[in-house]
Amino acid sequence: MVSSSAGIVTGLTTAALVTVGVLAHQASDSAPADLRRTHASGAPAPGASKAPRDRRHPDALPAGSGKGERVVYSVDDDRVWLVGAGNKVRRTFEVTPSTVDPAPGTYTVTSRSNRVTGSDGIPVEHVVRFTSTEGVAIGFSAAVDGSTAKPDPAERTGGIRESRADGDAVWEFATIGHQVVVVP
């Protein structure tokens, strides 16, 4: 009876967390634009310079990109770093940027979706959202077909595209509440 009750409690807790996540995402999509733009907790620390950061090691973690476990995204380098404990880079990879860039700053993962249709109409998986800019949700995703084509510049999209393997890594690493640091 005890294990059966624990299973019911676990199931109800999971259902409640999923519901809260969906409602939070819906609420963020319907919030006025001026409220949605205030998610950043500040500019990156001094030292997060423009690309290339290290001409001999262009994939080196940018200085001043925060501390602790985090995802670091460089808008200028179109590169992501998954940083674990002790400031150790677990993985780094190039991405295809969206047409709408997030402002430099520190964010947290606010919602995730296993599979959805991207703002460009392409089926995507492992969507990890961390902010929105002028009504456009910004996050990492991988196209289900594996494509990483540049988006149409005439469209306002927020999907930062990565390969499916890199998308799997971000999905496993960046759960709700995880820190995302955006640097220039």
Tab-separated table of C-alpha atoms in Angstrom:
chain	number	residue	atom	x	y	z
A	1	MET	CA	0.000	0.000	0.000
A	2	VAL	CA	2.845	2.392	0.824
A	3	SER	CA	4.549	2.010	-2.601
A	4	SER	CA	1.175	2.390	-4.337
A	5	SER	CA	0.505	5.635	-2.435
A	6	ALA	CA	3.987	6.910	-3.242
A	7	GLY	CA	3.381	6.215	-6.947
A	8	ILE	CA	0.105	8.146	-6.846
A	9	VAL	CA	1.761	11.096	-5.095
A	10	THR	CA	4.627	11.065	-7.613
A	11	GLY	CA	2.144	10.986	-10.510
A	12	LEU	CA	0.088	13.848	-9.089
A	13	THR	CA	3.213	15.914	-8.389
A	14	THR	CA	4.479	15.356	-11.936
A	15	ALA	CA	1.096	16.322	-13.409
A	16	ALA	CA	1.010	19.474	-11.272
A	17	LEU	CA	4.528	20.516	-12.335
A	18	VAL	CA	3.703	19.988	-16.012
A	19	THR	CA	0.512	22.032	-15.618
A	20	VAL	CA	2.367	24.875	-13.878
A	21	GLY	CA	5.002	24.870	-16.639
A	22	VAL	CA	2.380	25.038	-19.394
A	23	LEU	CA	0.464	27.806	-17.604
A	24	ALA	CA	3.676	29.787	-17.007
A	25	HIS	CA	4.565	29.531	-20.687
A	26	GLN	CA	1.069	30.623	-21.727
A	27	ALA	CA	1.186	33.520	-19.267
A	28	SER	CA	4.578	34.675	-20.551
A	29	ASP	CA	3.277	34.611	-24.133
A	30	SER	CA	0.320	36.823	-23.229
A	31	ALA	CA	2.190	39.299	-20.994
A	32	PRO	CA	2.632	42.859	-22.288
A	33	ALA	CA	5.890	43.301	-24.224
A	34	ASP	CA	7.349	45.729	-21.686
A	35	LEU	CA	7.047	43.114	-18.934
A	36	ARG	CA	8.560	40.335	-21.025
A	37	ARG	CA	11.762	42.225	-21.761
A	38	THR	CA	12.869	42.477	-18.144
A	39	HIS	CA	14.026	38.886	-17.629
A	40	ALA	CA	17.750	39.637	-17.746
A	41	SER	CA	19.361	40.184	-14.372
A	42	GLY	CA	22.117	42.358	-15.740
A	43	ALA	CA	24.855	42.679	-18.286
A	44	PRO	CA	27.669	40.189	-18.379
A	45	ALA	CA	30.683	40.977	-16.284
A	46	PRO	CA	33.434	43.109	-17.761
A	47	GLY	CA	35.791	41.015	-19.816
A	48	ALA	CA	33.116	39.390	-21.946
A	49	SER	CA	34.605	40.929	-25.046
A	50	LYS	CA	33.646	40.758	-28.689
A	51	ALA	CA	34.639	37.774	-30.846
A	52	PRO	CA	37.074	36.251	-31.344
A	53	ARG	CA	37.836	35.950	-27.659
A	54	ASP	CA	40.985	33.869	-28.110
A	55	ARG	CA	42.406	33.678	-31.626
A	56	ARG	CA	44.273	30.435	-30.831
A	57	HIS	CA	41.256	28.851	-29.107
A	58	PRO	CA	38.010	30.302	-30.524
A	59	ASP	CA	35.952	27.733	-28.593
A	60	ALA	CA	37.399	28.828	-25.208
A	61	LEU	CA	34.831	29.869	-22.610
A	62	PRO	CA	34.419	33.682	-22.623
A	63	ALA	CA	35.929	35.428	-19.610
A	64	GLY	CA	33.347	37.037	-17.353
A	65	SER	CA	30.556	34.663	-18.400
A	66	GLY	CA	29.456	33.874	-14.870
A	67	LYS	CA	30.077	31.157	-12.316
A	68	GLY	CA	28.585	27.802	-11.460
A	69	GLU	CA	26.657	25.430	-13.682
A	70	ARG	CA	25.241	27.343	-16.619
A	71	VAL	CA	24.651	27.547	-20.343
A	72	VAL	CA	26.649	30.335	-22.008
A	73	TYR	CA	25.468	31.677	-25.366
A	74	SER	CA	27.585	34.105	-27.398
A	75	VAL	CA	25.498	36.148	-29.817
A	76	ASP	CA	28.567	37.302	-31.793
A	77	ASP	CA	30.246	33.883	-31.939
A	78	ASP	CA	27.044	31.836	-32.524
A	79	ARG	CA	28.404	29.376	-29.965
A	80	VAL	CA	27.086	27.653	-26.824
A	81	TRP	CA	29.035	26.288	-23.858
A	82	LEU	CA	27.574	23.884	-21.292
A	83	VAL	CA	29.511	24.674	-18.134
A	84	GLY	CA	29.496	22.296	-15.181
A	85	ALA	CA	30.761	22.523	-11.631
A	86	GLY	CA	34.182	24.069	-11.166
A	87	ASN	CA	33.745	26.179	-14.325
A	88	LYS	CA	34.542	23.073	-16.410
A	89	VAL	CA	33.243	23.154	-19.989
A	90	ARG	CA	31.359	19.918	-20.602
A	91	ARG	CA	30.546	20.683	-24.227
A	92	THR	CA	30.753	23.540	-26.697
A	93	PHE	CA	29.267	23.809	-30.169
A	94	GLU	CA	28.236	26.243	-32.873
A	95	VAL	CA	24.589	27.156	-33.405
A	96	THR	CA	22.519	28.848	-36.078
A	97	PRO	CA	21.119	32.054	-34.588
A	98	SER	CA	17.529	33.189	-34.809
A	99	THR	CA	16.528	36.509	-36.364
A	100	VAL	CA	15.778	37.991	-32.925
A	101	ASP	CA	18.714	38.030	-30.494
A	102	PRO	CA	18.392	38.034	-26.703
A	103	ALA	CA	20.034	40.948	-24.893
A	104	PRO	CA	23.249	40.157	-23.019
A	105	GLY	CA	22.489	39.200	-19.427
A	106	THR	CA	21.687	36.346	-17.089
A	107	TYR	CA	18.449	34.406	-17.492
A	108	THR	CA	16.911	31.179	-16.252
A	109	VAL	CA	15.249	28.400	-18.220
A	110	THR	CA	11.528	29.164	-17.975
A	111	SER	CA	9.956	26.412	-20.070
A	112	ARG	CA	10.756	23.333	-22.130
A	113	SER	CA	8.922	21.372	-24.805
A	114	ASN	CA	9.875	17.945	-26.076
A	115	ARG	CA	8.396	18.481	-29.575
A	116	VAL	CA	6.608	21.468	-31.094
A	117	THR	CA	6.449	23.415	-34.326
A	118	GLY	CA	8.972	26.255	-34.324
A	119	SER	CA	8.058	29.867	-35.031
A	120	ASP	CA	9.398	29.275	-38.559
A	121	GLY	CA	7.000	26.364	-39.127
A	122	ILE	CA	9.681	23.656	-38.813
A	123	PRO	CA	9.044	20.735	-36.408
A	124	VAL	CA	11.587	21.004	-33.575
A	125	GLU	CA	12.493	18.988	-30.504
A	126	HIS	CA	14.109	19.622	-27.135
A	127	VAL	CA	13.087	23.258	-26.939
A	128	VAL	CA	14.657	25.059	-23.962
A	129	ARG	CA	13.258	28.607	-23.574
A	130	PHE	CA	14.879	31.254	-21.408
A	131	THR	CA	13.432	34.656	-22.369
A	132	SER	CA	11.340	36.573	-24.872
A	133	THR	CA	12.070	39.750	-26.773
A	134	GLU	CA	9.316	41.937	-28.209
A	135	GLY	CA	6.840	39.056	-28.127
A	136	VAL	CA	9.224	36.451	-29.602
A	137	ALA	CA	10.114	33.495	-27.357
A	138	ILE	CA	13.881	32.850	-27.337
A	139	GLY	CA	15.379	29.428	-26.766
A	140	PHE	CA	17.473	26.558	-28.024
A	141	SER	CA	16.009	23.844	-30.263
A	142	ALA	CA	16.924	21.201	-32.819
A	143	ALA	CA	15.011	20.600	-36.032
A	144	VAL	CA	13.571	17.086	-36.081
A	145	ASP	CA	14.977	16.607	-39.602
A	146	GLY	CA	18.431	17.686	-38.362
A	147	SER	CA	18.588	20.832	-40.513
A	148	THR	CA	20.276	23.985	-39.248
A	149	ALA	CA	19.513	26.327	-42.145
A	150	LYS	CA	19.583	30.053	-41.442
A	151	PRO	CA	16.093	31.461	-40.872
A	152	ASP	CA	14.414	33.824	-43.320
A	153	PRO	CA	15.597	37.313	-42.247
A	154	ALA	CA	12.120	38.674	-43.038
A	155	GLU	CA	10.616	36.461	-40.292
A	156	ARG	CA	10.860	37.199	-36.555
A	157	THR	CA	12.034	33.936	-35.008
A	158	GLY	CA	13.589	33.110	-31.646
A	159	GLY	CA	14.807	29.556	-32.137
A	160	ILE	CA	18.568	29.203	-31.714
A	161	ARG	CA	19.110	26.037	-33.752
A	162	GLU	CA	21.554	23.315	-32.863
A	163	SER	CA	22.256	19.837	-34.193
A	164	ARG	CA	20.132	17.024	-32.802
A	165	ALA	CA	23.085	15.678	-30.763
A	166	ASP	CA	23.752	19.137	-29.308
A	167	GLY	CA	20.012	19.568	-28.707
A	168	ASP	CA	19.991	16.315	-26.734
A	169	ALA	CA	22.891	17.607	-24.610
A	170	VAL	CA	21.169	20.939	-23.865
A	171	TRP	CA	17.902	19.131	-23.074
A	172	GLU	CA	19.645	16.909	-20.507
A	173	PHE	CA	21.690	19.767	-19.013
A	174	ALA	CA	19.357	22.798	-18.937
A	175	THR	CA	16.294	22.031	-16.857
A	176	ILE	CA	13.734	24.546	-15.553
A	177	GLY	CA	15.467	27.194	-13.440
A	178	HIS	CA	18.935	26.464	-14.887
A	179	GLN	CA	21.030	29.577	-15.562
A	180	VAL	CA	21.616	30.844	-19.122
A	181	VAL	CA	24.197	33.602	-19.602
A	182	VAL	CA	24.080	35.561	-22.857
A	183	VAL	CA	27.251	37.396	-23.821
A	184	PRO	CA	27.874	39.657	-26.811
